Amino acid sequence: MAGEELVEISLPDGPRRKVAAGSRAGDVLRAWRPEEAPRYLAALWDGKAVDLSAPLTHDGRLAPLAFGDRAGREILEHSSAHLVAKALVAAIPDAKPTHGPPTEDGFFYDFEVRPLTPADLDVMRASMQLAVAAKEPFRRREISKEDARSLFASNPYKLRYIAEAPDGEPVSVYDTGSFTDLCRGPHVPDTGWLAGIHILGTSAIVPEEGGGVPLQRVRGVGFPSRAELDAYLKLRAEAEARDHRGIGTRQELFYFVDEAPGCPIWLPRGMVLIHELERYVREHLAASGYLEVRTPLLFARSVFETSGHWDHYRENMYVSEVEGREFGWKPMNCPGAMLVFGSRARSYRELPMRLAEFAPLHRFEASGTLSGLTRVREMVQDDAHIFVSEDQVEPEIRVLLEWIRQAFTTFRLDWSYELSTRPAKFLGEVAQWDRAEATLQKLLDESKVDYKVSPGEGAFYGPKIDIHIRDSLGRPWQTGTIQLDYQLPARFHLQYQGSDGQLHTPIVVHRTILGTWERFLGVFIEHCAGRFPPWMAPLQVRVLPVTAAHATGAQGVVDELAAAGLRVELSGTEESLAKRVRSAELDRIPYVAVLGDRELAEGNVSVRIRGTKESRSFSRAEFLAHLTERVRSRAFDP
RNA sequence: GCCGCCGUAGCUCAGUCGGUAGAGCGGCUGAUUUGUAAUCAGCAGGUCGGGAGUUCAAUCCUCUCCGGCGGCUCCA
């Protein structure tokens, strides 16, 4: 071994080291920063993630990866998936592992195996903990494709991956104790790194390709330590406490009955939320040249045949038969808007013609997809259809993008954009689609926002820009949408007379801003944890007289605030003040005003503002001014 | 729709290894008149999601239907 070759390794921030060729990445990193090395779980070698045990055989750049790095986290999640596979195969030997990638916030591993029971998971958890304690190394081996084929002879999924690997090159496998998995790697050094592994659940999935054999997916998260897992589980439990379904019940906003699955029953307090959203949107409509219409909920089948819904959306529609004639419950407002535009001759002077409609829509969503308010069968959109000429498309959409920005900022939501393009089932011509997609893309680029492109996800009549917001558990939901449609106006034979005297077909921009009241509120309730901004709060002020002797004086304050249009109520005095304060706090009421001898003598109110423990003294006039300002400005916090 | 789990009082949940059920909160009544997150006492609420089967007996076991939850797929 004398006279061994040296290779030059460049480390982050510049230092270079000459080390023996074949030195392990982990050893070089440890020599470089011994105190931080225990956090390193893998390495980047010339930009490619490798095991710490990877030999460095040529000159190159080396950098450490820790759990805090995106790539490092993915390696740990992926290694956790391996540990799940090891545990599951140990528990159920004929299980066939398929693949187990990291995801945005964890990992999953899919298996061809009988449905898993909670007892299976208990067995797996115990076996995983044993493996963690044993610190079993992830040992990489490179073997020929032939050897791999015989090793995985009983697993068609692995055989397919082997077949897809380049010929003539070895494939890598990793041994973890007695378990061997085909895998490109890299992995954490040993299972001791997976002390924070946790199975979140299992579900059946139908693989995209393959012969329709359902697979069982085990989902989980991995952390380098138990403490980090506990912190994650605590955050998750807090997120679950914000679940809009629980808040809806506790605050009596809405509920569901078995007899109307997917159709929320809105209670008086929930209706306040809807009315405030409507008011908010209508203010914008009034300021932006919209006209509001109302069109039928039921249309004869022929209308939907014209619109294309009958061919393209029928499986999601409710249909009724009356006097032998088929009617469809509208799943969208577009057909009605088309009829309104076509109800008489139109001039270019009427464009852009912006028709808004807040009508109940019915969509038959598959039973398994329903989910509280976020996925329902009866919904109301803040919908509008804007009829424009070709040169009005871009300015109109620019205004919409700006309105979306403003609206979601008001609600302090994080939103993201998605550009969805031509689906497999589509109307019209490819060239027109391409042009429409290019227009939307250009406008998004121009507004300098990040967006994701989702090929094939467009509506059947046109491409769209969708807005997504996330619920408390991080699940994304589509809300606002801007859809560019060259198809429906033509199908409805809509025309307007241009300044050139010729007849032209208008283009339609379908758009919602908040999406549907239902889904928007579902997500927003979780976002604000039921602590609604004062302008939305079902009850804005509760006035608490200290004793019955103060009730009359308190009523005066209630009357004063109510006269100013505020939602205010007087509490009884049957319960202790402390109890009533607590109740108001639990009801998430933004302002609690206490009136006793002191306040009545001085003409003040003691106000407890939601989110603060101490009360603040206001004169009555100050309190009213404060409230009306917060409400009028639609401030997020009281 | 698919897979798994779940369904007990208005809400949150306990319980019965098969012998028709209990708590807390909420509600009602009474006493207390209260100074910023729970005053005390009493009372009323349930054919244990629906139906069928097994059994002397089913809320509990089996089947089925309905609904919910987590995923898959789909979507505002």
XYZ file of C-alpha atoms (C1' of nucleotides) in Angstrom:
714
model
C 0.000 0.000 0.000
C 3.033 2.236 0.100
C 3.178 5.075 -2.392
C -0.586 5.261 -2.473
C -2.270 7.695 -4.808
C -3.604 10.963 -3.464
C -6.753 12.777 -4.589
C -7.568 16.427 -4.011
C -10.824 17.147 -2.249
C -12.253 20.649 -2.181
C -14.509 21.377 0.748
C -17.141 24.078 1.187
C -15.790 27.601 1.647
C -12.565 26.774 -0.127
C -10.266 24.451 1.821
C -8.613 21.685 -0.166
C -7.335 18.431 1.240
C -5.148 15.797 -0.282
C -6.224 12.401 0.937
C -5.505 8.834 -0.038
C -7.592 7.716 -2.972
C -10.442 5.593 -1.690
C -10.774 7.507 1.584
C -14.326 7.513 2.884
C -16.366 10.670 2.469
C -17.370 10.542 6.135
C -13.770 10.328 7.319
C -12.737 13.343 5.259
C -15.657 15.381 6.572
C -14.957 14.366 10.148
C -11.336 15.456 9.826
C -12.554 18.745 8.337
C -15.117 19.670 11.028
C -14.949 17.154 13.865
C -17.383 19.007 16.102
C -20.143 19.141 13.484
C -19.498 15.748 11.940
C -21.941 13.839 14.176
C -24.760 15.680 12.417
C -23.658 14.587 8.964
C -25.783 11.782 7.602
C -24.570 11.706 3.994
C -22.465 13.755 1.633
C -22.579 15.570 -1.650
C -19.796 14.338 -3.902
C -19.427 16.495 -7.006
C -23.007 17.540 -6.482
C -24.379 14.018 -6.149
C -25.654 12.637 -2.846
C -23.593 9.686 -1.612
C -23.213 7.581 1.519
C -20.671 8.697 4.106
C -18.994 5.368 3.437
C -18.535 6.219 -0.261
C -14.890 6.002 -1.341
C -13.383 9.119 -2.907
C -11.452 7.815 -5.878
C -10.760 10.986 -7.825
C -10.362 14.724 -7.354
C -13.635 16.415 -6.565
C -15.864 18.591 -4.429
C -17.214 17.252 -1.161
C -19.866 18.751 1.089
C -21.746 17.396 4.085
C -25.473 16.745 4.258
C -27.365 17.008 7.520
C -31.050 16.589 8.358
C -31.458 20.329 8.101
C -30.649 20.199 4.385
C -33.501 19.400 2.058
C -31.469 16.621 0.424
C -30.324 15.366 3.813
C -33.848 15.217 5.084
C -34.938 13.259 2.021
C -32.158 10.749 2.611
C -33.272 10.228 6.182
C -36.928 9.921 5.152
C -35.989 7.455 2.458
C -33.903 5.423 4.905
C -36.918 5.421 7.219
C -38.958 3.972 4.367
C -36.410 1.159 4.120
C -36.784 0.465 7.794
C -40.555 0.237 7.346
C -40.018 -2.235 4.516
C -37.663 -4.299 6.650
C -40.194 -4.379 9.474
C -43.104 -5.205 7.199
C -41.288 -8.019 5.414
C -40.226 -9.408 8.761
C -43.861 -9.390 9.883
C -45.354 -10.614 6.611
C -42.683 -12.527 4.677
C -44.611 -12.776 1.397
C -45.047 -8.983 1.172
C -43.540 -7.546 -1.996
C -41.957 -4.123 -1.494
C -42.244 -1.840 -4.529
C -40.793 1.586 -3.881
C -40.431 3.950 -0.955
C -39.603 7.541 -1.850
C -39.381 10.590 0.379
C -42.206 13.092 -0.038
C -42.579 16.769 0.697
C -43.160 16.090 4.370
C -42.288 12.470 5.027
C -42.146 9.237 3.114
C -44.205 6.286 2.009
C -43.486 2.758 0.945
C -45.861 0.772 -1.275
C -46.237 -2.974 -0.940
C -48.149 -5.697 -2.623
C -49.495 -7.337 0.483
C -52.788 -8.094 2.142
C -54.440 -5.077 3.803
C -52.544 -4.149 6.933
C -54.214 -4.179 10.322
C -53.415 -2.055 13.366
C -51.903 -5.191 14.892
C -49.489 -5.448 11.946
C -48.415 -1.879 12.572
C -47.794 -2.597 16.248
C -45.578 -5.518 15.308
C -43.747 -3.326 12.806
C -43.243 -0.519 15.320
C -41.714 -2.901 17.839
C -39.411 -4.362 15.240
C -38.363 -0.928 14.012
C -37.480 0.164 17.538
C -35.312 -2.926 17.959
C -33.518 -2.108 14.723
C -32.985 1.509 15.800
C -31.488 0.347 19.102
C -29.259 -2.140 17.261
C -27.871 0.606 14.985
C -27.778 -1.722 12.010
C -25.613 -0.280 9.225
C -27.032 0.412 5.761
C -24.478 -1.543 3.740
C -24.195 -0.773 0.048
C -23.301 -3.487 -2.450
C -23.073 -3.252 -6.194
C -24.086 -6.387 -8.005
C -24.650 -7.376 -11.592
C -28.107 -7.171 -13.099
C -28.116 -10.976 -13.397
C -27.417 -11.387 -9.698
C -30.025 -8.782 -8.884
C -32.583 -10.640 -10.987
C -32.033 -13.835 -9.069
C -31.977 -12.015 -5.742
C -35.362 -10.393 -6.447
C -36.790 -13.235 -8.541
C -40.005 -13.314 -6.530
C -40.660 -9.581 -6.726
C -41.949 -8.408 -10.121
C -41.760 -4.752 -9.065
C -38.060 -4.911 -8.318
C -37.532 -6.938 -11.508
C -39.088 -4.105 -13.453
C -36.737 -1.563 -11.875
C -33.806 -3.842 -12.656
C -34.954 -4.116 -16.260
C -35.161 -0.320 -16.464
C -31.595 0.130 -15.167
C -28.910 0.686 -17.812
C -27.434 -2.527 -19.180
C -23.835 -3.407 -18.470
C -23.732 -1.431 -15.261
C -24.110 -2.901 -11.812
C -27.148 -2.052 -9.706
C -26.879 -1.222 -6.039
C -28.560 -2.971 -3.167
C -28.547 -2.070 0.494
C -28.436 -4.566 3.334
C -29.983 -3.568 6.618
C -29.543 -6.451 8.989
C -31.124 -9.415 7.252
C -33.148 -7.237 4.873
C -31.905 -6.419 1.397
C -33.523 -3.852 -0.862
C -32.769 -2.742 -4.369
C -31.949 0.937 -4.069
C -29.866 3.660 -5.626
C -29.186 5.173 -2.228
C -27.740 6.952 -0.497
C -28.724 6.220 3.061
C -27.949 7.307 6.563
C -25.018 5.319 8.003
C -27.116 3.107 10.248
C -30.611 2.625 11.671
C -29.599 4.414 14.871
C -30.270 7.567 12.852
C -33.956 6.661 12.594
C -34.937 6.989 16.247
C -37.662 9.455 15.221
C -39.444 7.114 12.805
C -43.226 7.164 12.957
C -45.931 5.462 10.912
C -48.726 7.908 10.122
C -51.087 5.447 8.518
C -51.816 3.031 5.745
C -54.040 3.161 2.728
C -54.723 1.274 -0.436
C -53.551 2.863 -3.632
C -54.205 1.954 -7.213
C -50.915 2.116 -9.088
C -50.898 4.214 -12.240
C -49.493 1.425 -14.331
C -49.671 -2.281 -13.649
C -52.399 -4.829 -13.767
C -54.752 -3.167 -11.317
C -53.344 -4.949 -8.279
C -54.010 -2.550 -5.403
C -50.993 -1.803 -3.288
C -50.852 -0.943 0.384
C -49.126 2.329 1.127
C -47.529 2.891 4.514
C -46.996 6.593 5.170
C -44.662 7.955 7.770
C -42.220 10.569 8.869
C -38.669 10.236 10.054
C -36.549 12.380 12.332
C -33.040 11.866 13.658
C -34.278 11.797 17.242
C -37.259 10.963 19.315
C -37.361 14.548 20.612
C -37.705 15.954 17.100
C -40.473 13.476 16.360
C -42.261 14.504 19.553
C -42.013 18.160 18.565
C -43.472 17.301 15.160
C -46.296 15.280 16.701
C -47.080 18.153 19.036
C -47.326 20.575 16.115
C -49.500 18.115 14.285
C -51.797 17.704 17.267
C -52.121 21.484 17.440
C -52.943 21.539 13.745
C -55.581 18.882 14.282
C -57.123 21.007 17.018
C -57.685 23.668 14.364
C -59.678 21.247 12.190
C -62.530 23.285 10.738
C -65.003 20.492 11.381
C -64.446 20.668 15.125
C -64.510 24.445 15.170
C -67.655 24.438 13.061
C -69.383 22.282 15.651
C -68.047 24.143 18.685
C -68.871 27.577 17.314
C -72.134 26.376 15.758
C -71.195 27.530 12.272
C -72.426 24.533 10.270
C -73.056 20.829 10.512
C -73.885 17.841 8.347
C -76.605 15.228 8.437
C -76.358 11.683 7.117
C -79.285 12.367 4.812
C -77.410 15.050 2.866
C -73.821 13.894 2.519
C -71.536 16.611 1.246
C -74.159 19.321 1.702
C -73.428 21.536 4.708
C -76.218 22.958 6.833
C -75.229 26.538 7.580
C -76.241 27.770 11.001
C -76.891 31.445 11.793
C -73.315 32.125 12.881
C -71.925 30.432 9.801
C -74.253 32.485 7.625
C -72.646 35.622 9.020
C -69.329 34.398 7.648
C -70.852 33.756 4.237
C -72.628 37.110 4.204
C -69.464 38.951 5.115
C -67.562 37.195 2.347
C -70.350 38.046 -0.083
C -70.276 41.641 1.036
C -66.516 41.756 0.653
C -66.664 40.332 -2.863
C -69.653 42.457 -3.897
C -67.821 45.618 -2.907
C -65.159 44.650 -5.348
C -67.679 43.762 -8.024
C -69.340 47.141 -7.703
C -66.018 48.909 -7.989
C -64.920 46.846 -10.986
C -67.828 47.075 -13.370
C -69.518 43.757 -12.710
C -73.213 43.043 -13.122
C -74.852 40.382 -11.021
C -77.297 37.858 -12.449
C -79.128 34.805 -11.247
C -79.793 31.909 -13.579
C -81.686 28.641 -13.021
C -80.282 25.793 -10.976
C -81.879 23.324 -13.366
C -81.484 23.354 -17.110
C -82.796 20.931 -19.681
C -80.271 18.441 -20.920
C -79.956 20.281 -24.226
C -78.237 23.228 -22.539
C -75.564 20.921 -21.160
C -75.241 19.202 -24.512
C -74.510 22.589 -26.019
C -72.037 23.468 -23.274
C -70.321 20.111 -23.509
C -70.984 19.230 -19.881
C -73.237 16.379 -20.940
C -70.337 14.689 -22.713
C -67.511 15.819 -20.489
C -68.894 16.257 -17.006
C -71.955 14.039 -16.863
C -70.524 11.630 -14.271
C -70.340 14.547 -11.831
C -73.855 15.839 -12.455
C -77.170 15.296 -10.724
C -79.941 14.667 -13.184
C -83.695 14.898 -12.629
C -86.534 13.838 -14.848
C -89.706 15.901 -14.908
C -92.647 15.170 -17.251
C -90.424 12.877 -19.198
C -87.878 15.610 -19.825
C -84.330 15.364 -18.492
C -82.915 18.223 -16.493
C -79.438 18.611 -15.092
C -78.564 20.454 -11.881
C -75.949 22.953 -12.901
C -72.454 22.043 -11.716
C -71.102 25.401 -12.886
C -72.586 28.773 -13.717
C -71.162 29.013 -17.229
C -74.210 27.846 -19.209
C -76.437 30.440 -17.537
C -73.946 33.208 -18.240
C -73.778 32.147 -21.892
C -77.572 32.343 -22.139
C -77.614 35.815 -20.606
C -75.041 37.093 -23.064
C -76.928 35.521 -25.934
C -80.310 36.846 -24.807
C -80.131 39.741 -27.256
C -77.849 41.326 -29.813
C -74.636 42.615 -28.237
C -72.317 45.444 -29.149
C -68.580 45.755 -28.657
C -69.475 48.778 -26.536
C -70.808 46.375 -23.871
C -67.480 44.577 -23.539
C -65.916 43.633 -21.267
C -69.215 42.342 -19.954
C -68.650 40.988 -16.486
C -71.473 38.795 -15.217
C -71.236 37.625 -11.625
C -73.401 34.918 -10.100
C -73.519 33.397 -6.632
C -75.741 30.399 -7.169
C -75.749 27.006 -5.490
C -74.001 24.418 -7.635
C -74.305 20.662 -7.372
C -71.556 18.272 -8.254
C -71.739 14.590 -7.622
C -68.357 14.026 -6.011
C -67.431 10.415 -5.266
C -68.388 9.498 -1.698
C -64.840 8.720 -0.643
C -63.622 12.168 -1.598
C -65.952 14.226 0.588
C -64.245 16.051 3.398
C -65.946 18.534 5.674
C -66.331 21.891 3.964
C -63.270 21.449 1.788
C -64.897 18.947 -0.559
C -68.669 19.155 -0.808
C -71.440 18.325 -3.252
C -73.374 21.566 -2.940
C -71.420 24.794 -3.060
C -71.555 28.462 -3.970
C -68.767 30.117 -5.897
C -67.914 33.793 -6.057
C -68.213 33.234 -9.750
C -68.104 35.524 -12.754
C -67.871 35.221 -16.509
C -66.190 38.032 -18.342
C -67.023 38.358 -22.039
C -64.188 40.080 -23.845
C -62.724 40.738 -27.237
C -59.313 39.323 -28.050
C -57.434 42.492 -27.104
C -59.210 42.696 -23.758
C -58.075 39.294 -22.539
C -54.739 40.364 -21.139
C -55.731 43.557 -19.321
C -58.718 41.778 -17.825
C -56.610 38.911 -16.473
C -53.994 41.306 -15.154
C -56.688 42.956 -13.053
C -57.788 39.556 -11.797
C -54.287 38.542 -10.764
C -53.968 41.764 -8.823
C -57.344 41.250 -7.155
C -56.300 37.739 -6.142
C -53.130 39.137 -4.620
C -55.093 41.708 -2.645
C -57.768 39.293 -1.514
C -55.474 36.580 -0.224
C -53.327 39.207 1.467
C -56.407 40.469 3.322
C -56.938 36.973 4.697
C -53.222 36.523 5.392
C -53.221 33.284 3.484
C -50.221 31.814 1.720
C -51.305 31.004 -1.782
C -49.650 29.518 -4.832
C -50.373 29.532 -8.533
C -50.753 26.608 -10.869
C -51.077 26.730 -14.639
C -53.168 23.806 -15.881
C -53.009 22.933 -19.541
C -54.973 20.978 -22.143
C -56.494 17.762 -20.770
C -56.994 14.522 -22.655
C -60.716 15.261 -23.080
C -60.941 18.738 -24.569
C -63.057 20.869 -26.859
C -61.742 22.948 -29.726
C -58.489 22.972 -31.590
C -54.981 22.397 -30.372
C -53.661 25.610 -31.924
C -56.194 27.692 -30.042
C -55.353 25.908 -26.815
C -51.670 26.561 -27.367
C -52.365 30.235 -27.839
C -54.523 30.460 -24.727
C -51.947 28.603 -22.659
C -49.220 30.902 -23.921
C -51.274 33.938 -22.933
C -51.783 32.712 -19.381
C -48.146 31.759 -19.076
C -47.071 35.159 -20.310
C -49.288 36.930 -17.777
C -47.958 34.814 -14.934
C -44.370 35.442 -15.992
C -45.096 39.109 -16.298
C -46.544 39.325 -12.782
C -43.336 37.751 -11.479
C -44.956 35.090 -9.345
C -43.836 31.509 -8.884
C -46.134 28.985 -10.398
C -46.270 25.315 -11.141
C -47.350 23.904 -14.491
C -49.754 20.965 -14.340
C -49.940 19.418 -17.775
C -53.336 18.008 -18.706
C -55.147 19.466 -15.684
C -57.091 22.188 -17.519
C -60.898 22.375 -17.770
C -62.337 20.673 -20.844
C -63.058 24.075 -22.408
C -59.826 25.893 -21.650
C -56.554 26.222 -19.744
C -56.584 27.826 -16.322
C -54.605 29.468 -13.590
C -55.544 27.969 -10.249
C -54.892 29.318 -6.784
C -54.064 26.861 -4.024
C -54.129 27.378 -0.288
C -53.267 24.838 2.394
C -55.284 23.552 5.320
C -53.905 23.119 8.823
C -52.349 19.765 7.958
C -50.643 21.246 4.921
C -52.945 19.700 2.333
C -53.342 21.978 -0.680
C -56.810 22.970 -1.884
C -57.696 24.707 -5.095
C -59.732 27.851 -4.566
C -59.532 30.737 -7.014
C -59.338 30.010 -10.694
C -58.980 31.984 -13.927
C -60.000 30.039 -17.007
C -59.612 31.211 -20.541
C -62.341 29.877 -22.773
C -62.616 30.099 -26.567
C -65.039 27.173 -26.763
C -68.295 27.828 -24.946
C -69.064 31.171 -26.643
C -68.792 29.489 -30.014
C -70.848 26.501 -28.943
C -73.584 28.846 -27.723
C -73.270 30.836 -30.974
C -72.563 34.027 -29.042
C -71.762 37.072 -31.100
C -71.340 40.778 -30.759
C -71.136 43.457 -33.392
C -67.720 45.047 -33.527
C -66.775 48.618 -34.409
C -66.043 47.239 -37.871
C -69.695 46.323 -38.264
C -68.826 42.645 -38.399
C -70.084 39.961 -36.012
C -67.443 38.484 -33.699
C -67.420 35.664 -31.167
C -66.463 36.853 -27.695
C -63.903 35.113 -25.533
C -64.886 34.241 -21.984
C -62.787 34.457 -18.857
C -64.329 32.260 -16.159
C -63.053 33.243 -12.792
C -63.516 32.881 -9.067
C -61.409 34.675 -6.514
C -62.063 32.918 -3.227
C -63.413 29.857 -5.045
C -66.362 28.569 -3.091
C -67.555 29.882 0.254
C -67.444 26.322 1.512
C -63.882 25.403 0.695
C -62.552 28.863 1.365
C -64.122 28.932 4.807
C -62.993 25.370 5.494
C -59.405 26.396 4.954
C -59.746 29.842 6.460
C -61.321 28.552 9.671
C -58.209 26.419 10.128
C -55.928 29.251 9.136
C -57.329 31.585 11.800
C -58.125 28.707 14.191
C -61.689 30.012 14.532
C -60.422 33.449 15.604
C -62.105 35.376 12.835
C -61.074 38.890 11.958
C -63.465 41.341 13.604
C -65.213 42.151 10.329
C -66.132 38.486 9.817
C -66.706 37.412 13.417
C -70.263 36.131 13.879
C -70.370 37.976 17.180
C -68.055 40.946 17.405
C -68.659 42.153 20.935
C -70.130 40.576 24.027
C -70.970 42.941 26.836
C -70.701 41.540 30.340
C -72.391 43.402 33.203
C -70.596 42.557 36.425
C -73.875 42.008 38.279
C -77.564 42.243 37.474
C -77.459 45.808 38.800
C -75.336 46.792 35.806
C -77.496 45.134 33.158
C -79.413 48.254 32.249
C -76.291 50.320 31.859
C -74.705 47.557 29.828
C -77.752 47.416 27.594
C -77.103 51.042 26.732
C -73.657 50.150 25.411
C -75.112 47.219 23.486
C -77.697 49.493 21.873
C -75.079 52.050 20.971
C -72.859 49.486 19.244
C -75.757 47.720 17.559
C -76.970 51.045 16.193
C -73.557 51.405 14.542
C -74.147 48.090 12.774
C -71.968 45.942 15.006
C -72.878 42.408 16.001
C -73.088 42.648 19.760
C -74.916 40.830 22.532
C -75.485 41.256 26.228
C -74.582 38.381 28.511
C -76.793 37.336 31.376
C -75.532 37.534 34.945
C -76.499 34.075 36.131
C -72.906 32.965 35.992
C -69.780 34.360 37.557
C -67.909 37.013 35.651
C -64.892 34.727 35.451
C -67.017 32.026 33.888
C -68.489 34.438 31.351
C -65.062 35.746 30.429
C -63.899 32.213 29.923
C -66.893 31.381 27.743
C -66.329 34.466 25.611
C -62.683 33.502 25.236
C -63.625 29.974 24.169
C -66.161 31.403 21.728
C -63.255 33.400 20.228
C -65.196 36.657 20.469
C -62.854 39.481 19.450
C -64.047 42.037 22.015
C -65.401 41.468 25.505
C -66.602 44.594 27.262
C -67.070 44.505 31.029
C -69.306 47.023 32.762
C -69.480 47.477 36.527
C -69.797 50.335 38.990
C -66.517 51.881 37.890
C -67.254 51.944 34.193
C -70.818 53.114 34.568
C -69.726 55.913 36.866
C -67.006 57.068 34.468
C -68.774 56.379 31.180
C -66.073 53.891 30.206
C -65.910 50.290 29.139
C -63.257 47.778 30.166
C -62.420 45.877 27.031
C -60.679 42.582 26.827
C -59.352 42.266 23.299
C -58.980 38.705 22.028
C -55.397 37.570 22.301
C -54.570 39.795 25.257
C -55.016 39.002 28.924
C -55.285 42.486 30.342
C -58.288 44.654 29.781
C -58.044 48.126 28.360
C -60.135 51.074 29.381
C -61.920 52.963 26.608
C -64.383 55.765 26.705
C -67.557 54.660 24.968
C -66.840 56.910 22.017
C -63.273 55.625 21.723
C -64.456 52.039 21.833
C -66.997 52.604 19.090
C -64.420 54.422 16.979
C -61.876 51.653 17.505
C -64.357 48.939 16.564
C -65.669 50.635 13.476
C -62.157 51.368 12.261
C -61.022 47.757 12.715
C -64.131 46.456 10.982
C -64.167 48.973 8.164
C -60.495 48.400 7.356
C -61.019 44.637 7.511
C -58.066 44.327 9.838
C -57.038 40.764 10.483
C -56.653 41.144 14.246
C -58.966 42.926 16.661
C -65.782 4.639 -6.352
C -61.177 1.751 -4.026
C -58.410 0.136 0.843
C -58.193 0.546 6.043
C -60.246 2.489 10.455
C -64.466 4.463 12.965
C -70.057 5.407 14.441
C -72.465 5.052 22.471
C -76.627 11.669 25.339
C -76.493 18.250 21.760
C -70.588 17.998 22.150
C -66.002 15.218 23.748
C -65.485 10.409 25.249
C -65.596 5.942 28.915
C -67.908 1.049 29.273
C -70.165 -3.924 28.820
C -64.463 -10.973 27.851
C -73.036 -11.121 25.174
C -77.309 -10.201 30.561
C -80.518 -3.229 27.034
C -75.252 1.855 29.654
C -71.897 6.115 32.441
C -68.628 10.805 33.018
C -67.338 15.829 31.878
C -69.072 19.914 29.165
C -73.621 21.921 27.309
C -79.161 22.337 28.476
C -83.149 23.068 32.220
C -84.529 24.329 37.534
C -83.159 26.392 42.159
C -79.735 28.864 45.387
C -75.654 32.379 44.874
C -75.047 38.705 42.545
C -70.426 37.652 41.301
C -64.445 42.537 38.798
C -61.582 39.384 33.861
C -60.375 31.541 31.665
C -64.939 27.104 35.244
C -69.910 29.110 42.351
C -72.943 25.120 44.315
C -76.973 21.612 44.133
C -80.756 19.035 41.633
C -83.122 17.397 37.045
C -83.910 16.008 32.048
C -81.420 13.907 27.700
C -79.599 7.472 24.741
C -84.715 1.640 21.046
C -75.502 2.338 21.901
C -75.971 4.759 13.026
C -80.219 1.576 10.112
C -81.626 -3.472 8.809
C -80.940 -8.707 8.994
C -78.600 -13.097 11.153
C -76.474 -16.232 15.266
C -78.111 -16.769 20.486
C -82.372 -18.147 25.963
C -80.406 -13.101 25.542
C -76.903 -8.534 20.895
C -74.787 -1.891 22.005
C -70.904 -5.993 22.121
C -70.316 -11.607 17.495
C -71.492 -12.130 11.829
C -73.468 -10.060 7.267
C -75.330 -5.895 4.826
C -76.699 -0.803 4.081
C -75.913 4.399 5.553
C -72.571 8.063 7.317
C -67.705 9.901 8.939
C -62.144 9.939 9.035
C -57.126 9.007 6.684
C -55.113 7.969 2.107
C -55.756 6.712 -3.511
C -58.235 8.746 -7.663
C -60.745 13.232 -8.689
C -61.527 18.382 -7.705
C -63.654 24.658 -6.220
